[in-house]
Amino acid sequence: MGSGSDREGARNLSRRALLELSCAAPLAAGGARALAATGIGQSPMGPREIRVIETTWVTMSDGTRLALRIVLPADADRNPVPAIIQYWPYRRRDITRSEDDRLFNYFASHGYACIHPDIRGSGDSEGVLKDEYLKVEQDDGLEIIAWVARQKWCTGKVGMTGLSWSGFSALQIAARRPPALEAILVHGCSDDRYADDAHYLGGTICQDMGVWGSVFFALQGYPPDPQVVGDRWRAMWRARCEGLDLVIADWLRHQTRDAFWKHGSVSEDHAAIQVPVYAIGGWVDGYPNAVPRLMEHLTVPRKALIGPWGHSYPHTGGPGPLIDYLTEARRWWDHWLKGVDTGIMEEPAYRTWMQEDAAHDGSETVAGRWVAEPGWPSSNIRSRRLFLNRQGLAAEPETGAPLTLAPHQTVGIAAGYWCPAGAGNSDLLRVQLPTDQRVDDARSLVFDGAPLAERVEILGFPAVDLELSVDRPVAFVAVRLDELHPDGTSRRISYGVLNLTHRDSHEHPAMLVPGTRYKVHVPMKHCSMAFKAGARLRVAISTSYWPLVFPSPEPVTLTLYPGASSLILPVRAPRASDALLKPLGDPFVPPYIAETVLTLDRPPAMTVTRTGEVQTIENRSGGGAFRVNPVGTVLASELRDMSVIADDDPLSAHSDYWASQSFRRDDWNAKVDTHLSFRMTKDDYVVTATFKAWDGDAVFFEKSWEKTIPRTFS
């Protein structure tokens, strides 16, 4: 997902900027050391003065020029340093500038050159941005790495890092084996673009395809900055607009795991990556599943860290506890790019926050403790099977009459977002996190366990083995693992969704035969949780999970065979060594130095209304405007989505997504508005879209699309 619903980058960086106050003064000479007094935590700024190269140009082999922003030690020409590249399309000069500064100024003061190139067709770089992770994007990345390694201020050693899109990019380019690339550090990203990104979930269409798709659609048409490219900015902008096509229609044309998704999925050949990898994730992020896969399948030195965070960095996002991430990252880079023995590779390879309670209400901190395994998979994790009997979860199977579930299309109202961002804002988390599951459990098959006789910790992928039949050739199943609290609250711990036509393969699905009994395995999301003695578990099963995933084409009646179906829990034995883990420290967060908040609109909110059988869910991200002080640009954004469905009719489902972004400075006043709309019939998906660009009060470019895409096993 490219930013994914970058997700942090485009969808949530503006939110974060609006929701945290910033310092107005730009970085002055000596500013790196001055920041140390205003940060919090244990990780001081480094001793080296820094300088900023606001824009430098690198010409690709086909003649296209890309714009780079570089922050490096002031004396790097005389005392060369390693380089760290963050490669994504989120505009080095304005949208990501504050987050870049928080990272770049710190690492530059500790002896690194930090580089943010605008990907081809984004920011001020030439060209047109056609889609996520294209081969030309990787090719450009290889050329940029080679260029950086040749500079007199660089030792020739290069690392790549980043969150979401830039994490994807680091993995993909590492698999291309550029000679100067020595190590990567990635956050919130995936090795599998089909099974584990924002487009498809268990072979069903994920709502984030629309959320992220609308943001990416707008981003493709953002204008370059006239201060950088001069009078040709309108010609460049028009070329971008005219080069637009409805990329989300391409995503929909590939409903199975074909070559389109295999491209850029390093899971196709983990061994292609030959540099050390540090993979970081968050339990409420959309991407924790990739972390254990990378640990299991990579053959290089590797480490993993998963905290309670959303789609954000572990020193600025939420929920907490946050950590001294900058020190942890610097230890990684010092080890692999400077040859300094920091001890980081002598510590346990896989470290995670063992949660005592699921994040569910936007609280700042999730109870728990840090635990670690020497590697992954771990022999310390044992499977425990509980059977789904008519009387509930039990250690032994009991045969009984089949259970039948009638269709309910509105199950899923408590699901939350696929990829919560957090951004350190409890209001945003409350909108995005799953809520009390009772409203969904009431219209699902549920299997409750007896109170646990002792404390149980799980770490890994819960799963269910189900024996079932359905009355339609296409059907989905959604499974939730919940914890029942004494007050009756049902809190989701993990979940999984499977398009049953994909029961054997995402690449080669097969229609179901109505009434036929099938055995299916449904993995759930990677998770950790410590259940206290007396806690009760619940498994809930439904045939819809709207609006998180789009519905099957017909109402489905599910028949489940109890006793023949079971829950598999990855039970972890506590280690005494957990108490001896080195603390990760308190977060050090250099302040925002480049933004001034101008307006704050209403906070993020979700509204649910019901008229008869029709349910409408509307989400607003909030909004407002802030000024990027060093360049004087005022940015304003707004995001909104609406999902409607009738409980008795899956074909009534439709979703609409709106995204708006403006750029203002002096006489420059550019704005982009997009609207995506999803509808469906029994045989097709129908997507309509509009893109409108404004130059001041005049419409600069406008185009509409309507695409009909046949449904393929979905």
XYZ file of C-alpha atoms in Angstrom:
714
model
C 0.000 0.000 0.000
C 1.980 2.486 -0.911
C 1.751 4.741 1.798
C 0.403 3.552 2.320
C -3.166 4.162 3.749
C 0.896 5.289 3.786
C -0.860 5.168 4.762
C 1.129 7.079 7.278
C 2.719 9.210 4.656
C -0.149 10.728 2.762
C -3.172 9.744 4.795
C -1.876 10.479 8.276
C 1.157 12.755 8.189
C -1.092 15.731 7.644
C -3.295 14.585 10.531
C -0.288 14.280 12.797
C 0.998 17.690 11.833
C -2.359 19.217 12.631
C -2.634 17.489 15.958
C 0.725 18.344 17.488
C 1.894 21.895 17.991
C 5.215 22.778 16.427
C 8.017 25.263 16.801
C 8.025 28.058 14.271
C 11.752 28.772 14.053
C 13.717 27.118 11.237
C 16.946 25.303 12.075
C 19.787 27.776 12.454
C 23.502 27.180 12.569
C 24.291 25.125 15.637
C 20.648 24.149 15.891
C 21.385 20.443 16.183
C 22.937 20.802 19.615
C 20.332 23.359 20.650
C 17.551 20.826 20.056
C 18.928 18.512 22.727
C 17.495 20.627 25.499
C 13.977 20.564 24.076
C 13.654 16.861 23.270
C 12.438 14.339 25.821
C 14.019 11.060 26.792
C 17.509 9.613 26.863
C 18.846 10.072 23.327
C 20.691 13.403 22.962
C 21.492 15.030 19.662
C 24.972 14.319 18.371
C 28.076 16.503 18.403
C 28.253 17.395 14.696
C 26.860 20.570 13.164
C 24.537 19.884 10.261
C 23.747 21.470 6.930
C 20.826 21.044 4.568
C 20.979 20.725 0.800
C 17.411 21.737 0.063
C 17.366 20.473 -3.516
C 19.881 18.664 -5.624
C 19.165 16.959 -8.921
C 20.158 13.480 -10.039
C 19.633 12.545 -13.684
C 18.496 8.999 -14.384
C 19.838 7.005 -17.304
C 16.743 7.845 -19.375
C 17.252 11.591 -18.817
C 14.576 12.055 -16.122
C 15.727 14.333 -13.292
C 14.821 13.494 -9.704
C 14.875 15.993 -6.823
C 16.639 15.050 -3.581
C 16.782 16.726 -0.167
C 19.894 15.948 1.885
C 20.678 16.592 5.553
C 24.256 15.801 6.529
C 27.087 16.843 8.848
C 28.491 20.242 7.926
C 32.003 18.815 7.617
C 31.054 15.695 5.646
C 33.022 16.820 2.582
C 36.183 16.563 4.714
C 35.012 13.718 6.953
C 32.774 11.447 4.859
C 29.868 9.601 6.456
C 27.572 6.686 5.611
C 24.223 7.534 4.038
C 20.635 6.566 4.913
C 17.971 6.861 2.191
C 14.210 7.113 2.732
C 12.576 6.489 -0.649
C 8.891 7.309 -1.038
C 6.596 9.746 -2.903
C 5.477 11.961 -0.012
C 7.092 15.238 -1.041
C 10.426 15.853 0.643
C 9.880 19.624 0.681
C 6.567 19.985 2.511
C 4.278 17.061 3.454
C 6.941 14.923 5.149
C 9.364 17.685 6.054
C 8.655 17.751 9.799
C 8.927 13.971 10.184
C 12.069 13.998 8.050
C 13.589 16.706 10.202
C 12.871 14.796 13.393
C 14.797 11.832 12.007
C 17.307 13.424 9.668
C 18.605 16.144 11.981
C 19.219 13.573 14.686
C 21.088 11.097 12.488
C 23.036 13.825 10.686
C 24.224 15.158 14.048
C 25.509 11.639 14.765
C 27.447 11.355 11.529
C 25.081 10.246 8.751
C 23.906 11.775 5.501
C 20.119 11.442 5.232
C 18.505 11.578 1.803
C 14.861 11.841 0.745
C 14.422 11.595 -3.029
C 11.073 12.468 -4.549
C 10.106 9.328 -6.452
C 9.647 9.830 -10.194
C 6.471 11.836 -10.789
C 6.129 12.980 -7.161
C 7.143 16.185 -5.405
C 9.468 18.114 -7.704
C 10.841 15.134 -9.619
C 10.118 14.852 -13.306
C 7.972 12.127 -14.819
C 4.571 10.650 -14.017
C 3.730 8.428 -11.040
C 1.760 5.571 -12.586
C 1.396 3.053 -9.744
C 3.023 1.639 -6.619
C 6.406 -0.107 -6.701
C 6.913 -0.206 -10.459
C 10.139 -1.592 -11.855
C 11.161 1.888 -12.996
C 10.856 3.050 -9.370
C 13.238 0.294 -8.294
C 15.583 1.054 -11.204
C 15.697 4.706 -10.161
C 16.431 3.606 -6.591
C 19.427 1.613 -7.755
C 20.774 4.645 -9.620
C 20.229 6.912 -6.610
C 22.119 4.528 -4.314
C 25.023 4.392 -6.759
C 25.029 8.210 -7.038
C 24.983 8.677 -3.260
C 27.824 6.196 -2.762
C 30.006 8.180 -5.220
C 29.648 11.521 -3.448
C 32.683 12.900 -1.660
C 30.681 13.296 1.535
C 29.797 9.577 1.578
C 31.985 6.689 2.715
C 30.370 4.526 0.047
C 28.204 2.676 2.563
C 24.433 3.141 2.212
C 21.387 2.024 4.213
C 17.692 2.273 3.413
C 14.914 2.873 5.919
C 11.341 3.982 6.266
C 7.741 3.387 7.193
C 5.152 1.852 4.879
C 5.947 2.735 1.227
C 9.589 3.468 2.040
C 9.760 0.174 3.961
C 8.380 -1.681 0.945
C 10.922 0.138 -1.235
C 13.817 -0.835 1.013
C 12.873 -4.522 0.875
C 12.302 -4.470 -2.884
C 15.513 -2.638 -3.715
C 17.506 -4.801 -1.308
C 16.317 -7.797 -3.346
C 17.919 -6.143 -6.403
C 21.289 -6.239 -4.566
C 22.825 -2.817 -5.247
C 26.532 -3.111 -4.317
C 26.634 -0.092 -1.990
C 23.589 -1.117 0.077
C 24.812 -2.519 3.396
C 21.665 -2.857 5.574
C 17.998 -1.868 5.839
C 15.655 -0.938 8.707
C 11.947 -1.143 7.832
C 8.646 -0.364 9.571
C 5.008 -1.167 8.835
C 5.477 -2.893 5.476
C 5.067 -6.285 3.860
C 6.907 -8.904 1.879
C 3.677 -10.038 0.169
C 1.749 -7.432 -1.814
C -1.314 -9.623 -2.395
C -1.919 -11.455 0.858
C -0.668 -8.797 3.235
C -1.228 -5.263 1.972
C -4.074 -2.775 1.720
C -5.743 -4.245 -1.353
C -6.854 -7.793 -0.507
C -7.438 -9.598 2.770
C -7.699 -13.372 2.627
C -8.760 -13.101 -1.009
C -11.487 -10.533 -0.235
C -11.357 -6.870 -1.207
C -10.133 -4.809 1.728
C -11.767 -1.459 2.411
C -8.329 0.141 2.510
C -8.135 -0.414 -1.233
C -10.635 2.433 -1.444
C -9.269 4.527 1.433
C -5.687 4.284 0.235
C -6.737 4.316 -3.399
C -8.420 7.705 -3.054
C -5.368 9.198 -1.326
C -2.958 7.734 -3.862
C -5.199 8.926 -6.690
C -4.888 12.486 -5.377
C -1.169 12.158 -4.701
C -0.516 11.161 -8.311
C -1.788 14.589 -9.361
C -0.057 16.827 -6.799
C 1.777 19.749 -8.438
C 5.512 20.431 -8.252
C 6.686 23.534 -6.391
C 7.247 26.654 -8.526
C 10.050 27.755 -6.169
C 11.976 24.665 -7.254
C 11.041 23.976 -10.878
C 10.228 27.526 -11.958
C 7.773 28.521 -14.655
C 7.498 25.006 -16.036
C 5.550 23.876 -12.973
C 2.214 24.097 -14.765
C 3.489 22.074 -17.725
C 4.817 19.411 -15.330
C 1.546 19.431 -13.401
C -0.520 19.055 -16.560
C 1.631 16.126 -17.697
C 0.953 14.423 -14.372
C -2.774 15.053 -14.633
C -2.979 13.900 -18.231
C -0.957 10.791 -17.335
C -3.508 9.760 -14.734
C -5.482 6.594 -15.158
C -7.679 4.903 -12.616
C -5.047 2.708 -10.987
C -7.538 1.231 -8.542
C -9.242 -0.390 -11.528
C -5.962 -2.160 -12.277
C -5.840 -3.406 -8.694
C -9.381 -4.764 -9.103
C -8.544 -6.508 -12.371
C -6.084 -8.681 -10.446
C -8.280 -10.399 -7.855
C -5.979 -13.388 -7.432
C -2.297 -13.639 -6.581
C -0.951 -13.313 -10.108
C 2.214 -11.807 -11.610
C 0.900 -8.292 -10.970
C 1.147 -8.833 -7.192
C 4.181 -11.107 -7.273
C 6.141 -8.167 -8.634
C 7.500 -6.346 -5.609
C 6.652 -9.221 -3.240
C 10.016 -10.254 -1.844
C 8.314 -13.332 -0.374
C 8.695 -14.783 -3.865
C 12.412 -15.127 -3.087
C 13.461 -14.048 0.387
C 16.974 -15.291 -0.384
C 17.392 -12.482 -2.923
C 17.930 -10.132 0.029
C 21.577 -10.372 1.011
C 21.917 -7.509 3.485
C 21.017 -7.396 7.211
C 17.382 -6.529 7.957
C 15.760 -5.011 11.041
C 11.947 -5.320 10.784
C 9.730 -3.294 13.140
C 5.961 -3.505 13.482
C 3.031 -2.633 15.722
C 0.267 -4.833 17.086
C -2.510 -2.522 15.891
C -0.755 -1.720 12.622
C -1.993 -3.410 9.463
C 1.406 -5.058 8.924
C 2.628 -7.163 11.878
C 2.341 -10.413 9.892
C 5.384 -9.699 7.734
C 7.746 -9.418 10.700
C 7.751 -13.116 11.691
C 7.792 -14.173 8.022
C 10.927 -12.137 7.418
C 12.478 -13.589 10.555
C 11.668 -17.113 9.418
C 12.627 -16.939 5.764
C 15.493 -14.467 5.480
C 18.958 -16.012 5.547
C 20.859 -12.853 6.530
C 21.529 -11.323 9.972
C 18.152 -10.039 11.136
C 16.249 -8.610 14.058
C 12.600 -7.937 14.822
C 10.703 -5.657 17.188
C 6.917 -5.426 17.599
C 5.375 -2.985 20.036
C 1.800 -1.939 20.804
C 1.924 0.809 18.189
C -0.189 1.615 15.153
C 1.132 2.529 11.709
C 3.743 4.924 13.030
C 7.263 5.200 14.371
C 7.738 3.752 17.875
C 8.839 7.065 19.399
C 6.068 9.300 18.016
C 2.994 7.126 17.407
C 0.657 5.281 19.676
C -0.546 3.581 21.683
C 2.418 3.293 24.050
C 4.614 2.545 25.679
C 6.809 4.401 23.232
C 10.546 3.722 23.182
C 13.860 5.452 22.576
C 13.720 4.443 18.940
C 16.394 6.858 17.772
C 19.012 5.194 19.955
C 17.897 1.733 18.843
C 18.082 2.711 15.173
C 21.453 4.396 15.618
C 22.867 1.264 17.249
C 21.747 -0.677 14.154
C 23.283 1.785 11.738
C 26.501 2.201 13.748
C 26.948 -1.574 13.712
C 26.337 -2.158 10.007
C 27.414 1.126 8.398
C 30.269 2.185 10.699
C 31.529 -1.132 12.018
C 31.005 -0.109 15.646
C 30.341 -2.934 18.088
C 27.137 -1.646 19.683
C 26.103 -5.053 21.002
C 22.818 -4.933 19.124
C 23.361 -8.267 17.388
C 24.144 -10.007 20.684
C 20.668 -9.269 22.036
C 17.604 -11.497 21.417
C 16.611 -11.478 17.782
C 12.846 -11.167 18.260
C 11.471 -8.796 20.879
C 7.836 -7.903 21.417
C 5.393 -6.241 23.795
C 3.380 -8.961 25.531
C 0.030 -7.236 25.969
C -2.055 -7.621 29.101
C -5.053 -5.995 27.440
C -5.980 -5.270 23.832
C -5.762 -1.671 22.641
C -9.357 -0.650 22.126
C -10.221 2.818 23.349
C -7.431 5.190 22.344
C -5.682 4.936 25.707
C -2.155 6.261 25.653
C -0.598 3.051 27.009
C -1.317 -0.666 26.676
C -0.525 -2.721 29.771
C 2.103 -5.419 29.373
C 5.817 -6.166 29.411
C 8.660 -6.740 26.969
C 9.492 -10.360 26.134
C 11.938 -11.901 23.699
C 12.726 -15.041 21.747
C 16.200 -15.923 20.432
C 14.765 -16.399 16.943
C 11.643 -17.161 14.975
C 10.023 -19.645 14.666
C 10.595 -20.410 18.338
C 10.548 -23.823 19.982
C 9.122 -21.968 22.977
C 5.781 -21.620 21.161
C 3.525 -24.676 21.335
C 0.154 -25.124 19.675
C -2.868 -25.687 21.925
C -6.070 -26.849 20.273
C -9.541 -26.085 21.607
C -12.542 -27.585 19.876
C -15.587 -25.632 18.767
C -18.305 -27.716 20.412
C -21.958 -26.848 20.610
C -21.446 -26.050 24.300
C -18.406 -23.849 23.611
C -14.622 -24.150 23.496
C -13.245 -27.315 25.066
C -10.067 -29.389 25.134
C -11.852 -32.463 23.741
C -14.188 -32.659 20.738
C -17.844 -33.470 21.130
C -19.956 -34.383 18.162
C -23.244 -32.656 17.759
C -25.791 -31.471 15.264
C -24.577 -28.895 12.736
C -24.976 -25.215 13.499
C -26.488 -22.847 10.942
C -25.858 -19.114 10.585
C -28.248 -16.972 8.556
C -26.711 -14.099 6.552
C -26.267 -10.657 8.129
C -24.474 -8.114 5.916
C -23.886 -5.521 8.644
C -21.637 -7.697 10.824
C -18.360 -5.792 11.104
C -19.488 -2.486 12.556
C -17.088 -3.014 15.499
C -14.117 -4.056 13.340
C -12.269 -0.738 13.225
C -9.745 0.150 10.529
C -7.494 -2.382 8.840
C -4.470 -0.142 9.478
C -4.821 2.200 12.483
C -2.201 4.923 12.399
C -2.264 6.273 15.921
C -0.131 9.322 15.277
C -0.014 9.928 19.019
C -3.633 11.078 18.987
C -6.196 9.295 21.156
C -9.139 10.786 19.208
C -7.838 9.223 16.003
C -7.233 5.885 17.722
C -10.754 5.808 19.118
C -12.103 6.106 15.583
C -9.757 3.524 14.089
C -9.461 0.763 16.705
C -11.945 -2.104 17.085
C -14.628 -1.560 19.711
C -16.781 -3.824 21.884
C -17.480 -6.871 19.715
C -20.847 -7.754 21.253
C -22.751 -5.961 18.503
C -21.078 -8.233 15.924
C -20.958 -11.345 18.118
C -24.738 -11.209 18.510
C -25.146 -11.968 14.792
C -22.363 -14.564 14.544
C -21.765 -18.136 15.601
C -19.973 -17.856 18.948
C -18.065 -20.410 20.990
C -17.152 -19.402 24.529
C -14.565 -21.067 26.699
C -14.691 -21.795 30.416
C -12.620 -19.517 32.683
C -8.931 -20.293 32.255
C -7.463 -22.246 35.156
C -4.124 -20.467 34.840
C -2.458 -17.580 33.070
C -1.903 -18.219 29.357
C 0.319 -16.214 27.020
C 0.011 -16.407 23.249
C 2.482 -15.161 20.661
C 2.110 -15.923 16.985
C -0.701 -16.646 14.544
C -3.929 -17.988 16.055
C -5.968 -19.975 13.546
C -9.091 -22.046 13.154
C -9.654 -25.304 11.325
C -13.275 -25.333 10.232
C -15.507 -27.992 8.739
C -18.324 -26.211 6.972
C -20.634 -26.023 4.043
C -22.360 -23.084 2.371
C -25.294 -22.629 0.015
C -23.539 -20.441 -2.574
C -20.581 -20.988 -4.961
C -18.806 -17.880 -3.588
C -18.654 -17.254 0.147
C -16.426 -15.612 2.739
C -15.826 -16.374 6.378
C -14.586 -13.962 9.045
C -13.218 -15.303 12.337
C -12.482 -13.332 15.507
C -10.648 -14.335 18.663
C -12.100 -12.306 21.538
C -11.562 -12.026 25.269
C -14.687 -11.759 27.396
C -14.376 -9.314 30.275
C -16.299 -9.626 33.561
C -18.547 -6.687 32.629
C -19.617 -8.528 29.468
C -17.389 -6.553 27.098
C -15.971 -8.582 24.225
C -12.525 -7.361 23.108
C -11.041 -8.524 19.823
C -7.549 -10.003 20.142
C -7.070 -11.122 16.535
C -9.074 -11.876 13.414
C -8.831 -13.478 10.008
C -10.861 -13.377 6.795
C -10.907 -15.985 4.033
C -12.604 -16.053 0.667
C -13.571 -19.723 0.656
C -12.923 -20.024 -3.070
C -9.287 -19.363 -2.060
C -9.319 -22.200 0.474
C -6.453 -24.020 -1.245
C -4.665 -21.185 -3.027
C -4.793 -17.428 -3.585
C -3.293 -18.058 -7.007
C -5.626 -20.828 -8.194
C -9.051 -20.444 -6.525
C -11.961 -22.779 -7.175
C -15.707 -22.317 -6.865
C -17.527 -23.984 -4.000
C -20.121 -26.661 -4.537
C -23.162 -25.666 -2.451
C -23.903 -28.187 0.285
C -20.494 -29.860 0.041
C -18.595 -30.242 3.305
C -15.135 -28.612 3.266
C -12.211 -28.454 5.676
C -10.604 -24.995 5.657
C -7.764 -23.397 7.594
C -8.181 -19.710 8.480
C -5.107 -17.984 9.937
C -5.596 -14.903 12.042
C -3.429 -11.834 12.466
C -0.097 -12.179 14.292
C -0.634 -11.130 17.898
C 0.492 -11.326 21.507
C -1.679 -11.451 24.610
C -1.395 -12.584 28.214
C -4.715 -13.908 29.501
C -5.078 -13.905 33.266
C -6.375 -16.918 35.152
C -10.155 -16.709 35.033
C -10.232 -15.041 31.622
C -12.643 -16.414 29.029
C -11.980 -16.756 25.299
C -14.500 -16.535 22.510
C -14.390 -17.509 18.845
C -16.907 -15.648 16.668
C -17.617 -16.615 13.050
C -19.567 -14.720 10.404
C -19.983 -14.669 6.626
C -19.530 -10.902 6.328
C -17.257 -8.275 7.854
C -18.468 -5.010 6.380
C -17.072 -2.476 5.743
C -13.602 -3.938 6.446
C -14.073 -6.291 3.480
C -16.510 -6.131 0.583
C -19.365 -8.686 0.694
C -19.846 -11.824 -1.363
C -22.222 -11.492 -4.338
C -25.130 -13.362 -2.690
C -26.370 -13.814 0.886
C -24.673 -16.901 2.332
C -26.062 -19.366 4.834
C -23.244 -21.125 6.670
C -23.408 -24.593 8.183
C -20.651 -25.377 10.682
C -19.855 -28.818 12.080
C -18.969 -28.547 15.781
C -16.472 -30.968 17.251
C -14.850 -31.234 13.819
C -13.833 -27.542 13.995
C -11.181 -26.131 16.313
C -9.160 -23.124 17.462
C -5.353 -23.316 17.475
C -3.568 -21.030 19.946
C 0.200 -20.314 19.791
C 0.975 -20.643 23.508
C 4.235 -19.170 24.765
C 5.999 -20.350 27.891
C 7.243 -17.342 29.907
C 11.011 -17.010 30.166
C 12.850 -15.867 33.271
C 15.201 -13.993 30.932
C 12.367 -11.632 29.965
C 12.926 -9.736 33.220
C 16.592 -9.223 32.304
C 16.015 -7.567 28.930
C 17.861 -4.321 28.364
C 15.390 -1.414 28.659
C 14.461 0.259 25.397
C 14.335 3.643 27.106
C 11.970 6.566 27.012
C 11.277 8.274 23.691
C 13.498 11.137 22.631
C 11.548 13.269 20.178
C 13.272 16.282 18.646
C 10.574 18.944 18.300
C 8.822 19.910 15.115
C 10.804 22.916 14.012
C 9.281 23.556 10.652
C 5.518 23.946 11.109
C 2.970 26.378 12.466
C -0.607 25.184 12.917
C -3.011 27.727 11.445
C -6.419 26.097 11.894
C -7.708 22.973 13.599
C -11.035 21.636 12.417
C -13.252 19.190 14.237
C -11.517 16.017 15.509
C -11.702 12.659 13.722
C -15.079 10.978 14.100
C -17.140 7.986 13.006
C -20.912 8.290 12.636
C -23.243 5.305 12.314
C -26.871 5.735 11.286
C -29.522 3.139 10.557
C -32.737 3.536 8.591
C -34.693 0.320 8.553
C -32.337 -2.345 7.221
C -29.872 0.194 5.766
C -26.735 1.031 7.753
C -24.478 3.996 6.935
C -20.995 4.455 8.400
C -19.227 7.765 7.794
C -15.633 8.498 8.811
C -13.986 11.910 8.843
C -10.296 12.385 9.504
C -10.630 15.901 10.848
C -8.681 18.538 8.965
C -7.093 21.947 9.145
C -4.134 23.834 7.786
C -0.503 24.329 8.746
C 2.408 26.305 7.344
C 5.723 24.667 6.489
C 7.816 27.584 7.709
C 11.136 27.095 5.869
C 9.383 27.206 2.487
C 6.290 29.207 3.464
C 3.844 26.694 1.990
C 0.450 26.276 3.654
C -0.947 22.729 3.432
C -4.546 21.750 4.075
C -6.147 18.338 3.682
C -9.421 16.556 4.285
C -10.371 12.878 4.094
C -13.811 11.331 4.295
C -15.381 7.976 3.504
C -18.895 6.573 3.665
C -20.057 2.949 3.502
C -23.703 1.909 3.060
C -25.293 -1.534 3.094
C -28.674 -3.153 3.720
C -28.603 -6.076 6.117
C -30.434 -8.375 3.711
C -28.728 -7.474 0.429
C -24.956 -7.625 -0.243
C -25.450 -5.950 -3.631
C -26.716 -2.843 -1.844
C -23.168 -2.245 -0.610
C -21.461 0.885 -1.830
C -18.559 2.951 -0.581
C -17.462 6.480 -1.383
C -14.096 8.067 -0.639
C -13.111 11.731 -0.834
C -9.619 13.202 -0.572
C -8.564 16.838 -0.837
C -5.137 18.495 -0.617
C -4.177 22.117 -1.208
C -0.866 23.998 -1.488
C -0.744 27.772 -0.976
C 2.066 30.322 -0.905
C 1.999 33.915 -2.112
C 0.362 33.714 -5.550
C 0.657 29.897 -5.751
C -2.690 28.307 -4.894
C -3.087 24.732 -6.141
C -5.594 22.147 -5.011
C -6.519 18.554 -5.862
C -9.907 16.943 -5.135
C -10.724 13.280 -5.760
C -13.827 11.138 -5.329
C -13.954 7.355 -5.721
C -17.174 5.365 -5.652
C -17.510 1.556 -5.461
C -20.666 -0.293 -6.477
C -21.211 -3.953 -7.265
C -23.494 -6.328 -9.088
C -23.542 -10.093 -8.861
C -21.068 -10.307 -11.744
C -19.120 -7.035 -11.685
C -17.494 -4.305 -9.653
C -18.247 -0.793 -10.866
C -15.877 2.040 -9.985
C -16.514 5.653 -10.826
C -14.075 8.434 -10.080
C -13.477 12.117 -10.579
C -10.235 14.043 -10.387
C -10.278 17.831 -10.315
C -7.264 20.141 -10.035
C -7.583 23.846 -9.249
C -5.164 26.648 -10.105
C -6.482 29.388 -7.856
C -10.210 29.692 -8.524
C -9.956 28.220 -12.011
C -10.308 24.541 -12.853
C -6.895 23.489 -14.169
C -7.757 19.895 -15.089
C -10.776 17.651 -14.706
C -11.459 14.077 -15.698
C -13.982 11.357 -14.855
C -13.866 7.589 -15.164
C -16.269 4.682 -14.976
C -14.833 1.178 -15.033
C -16.645 -2.141 -14.893
C -14.479 -5.058 -13.762
C -15.764 -8.644 -13.754
C -15.782 -10.366 -10.378
C -13.336 -13.273 -10.279
C -14.043 -15.787 -7.512
C -15.097 -12.895 -5.263
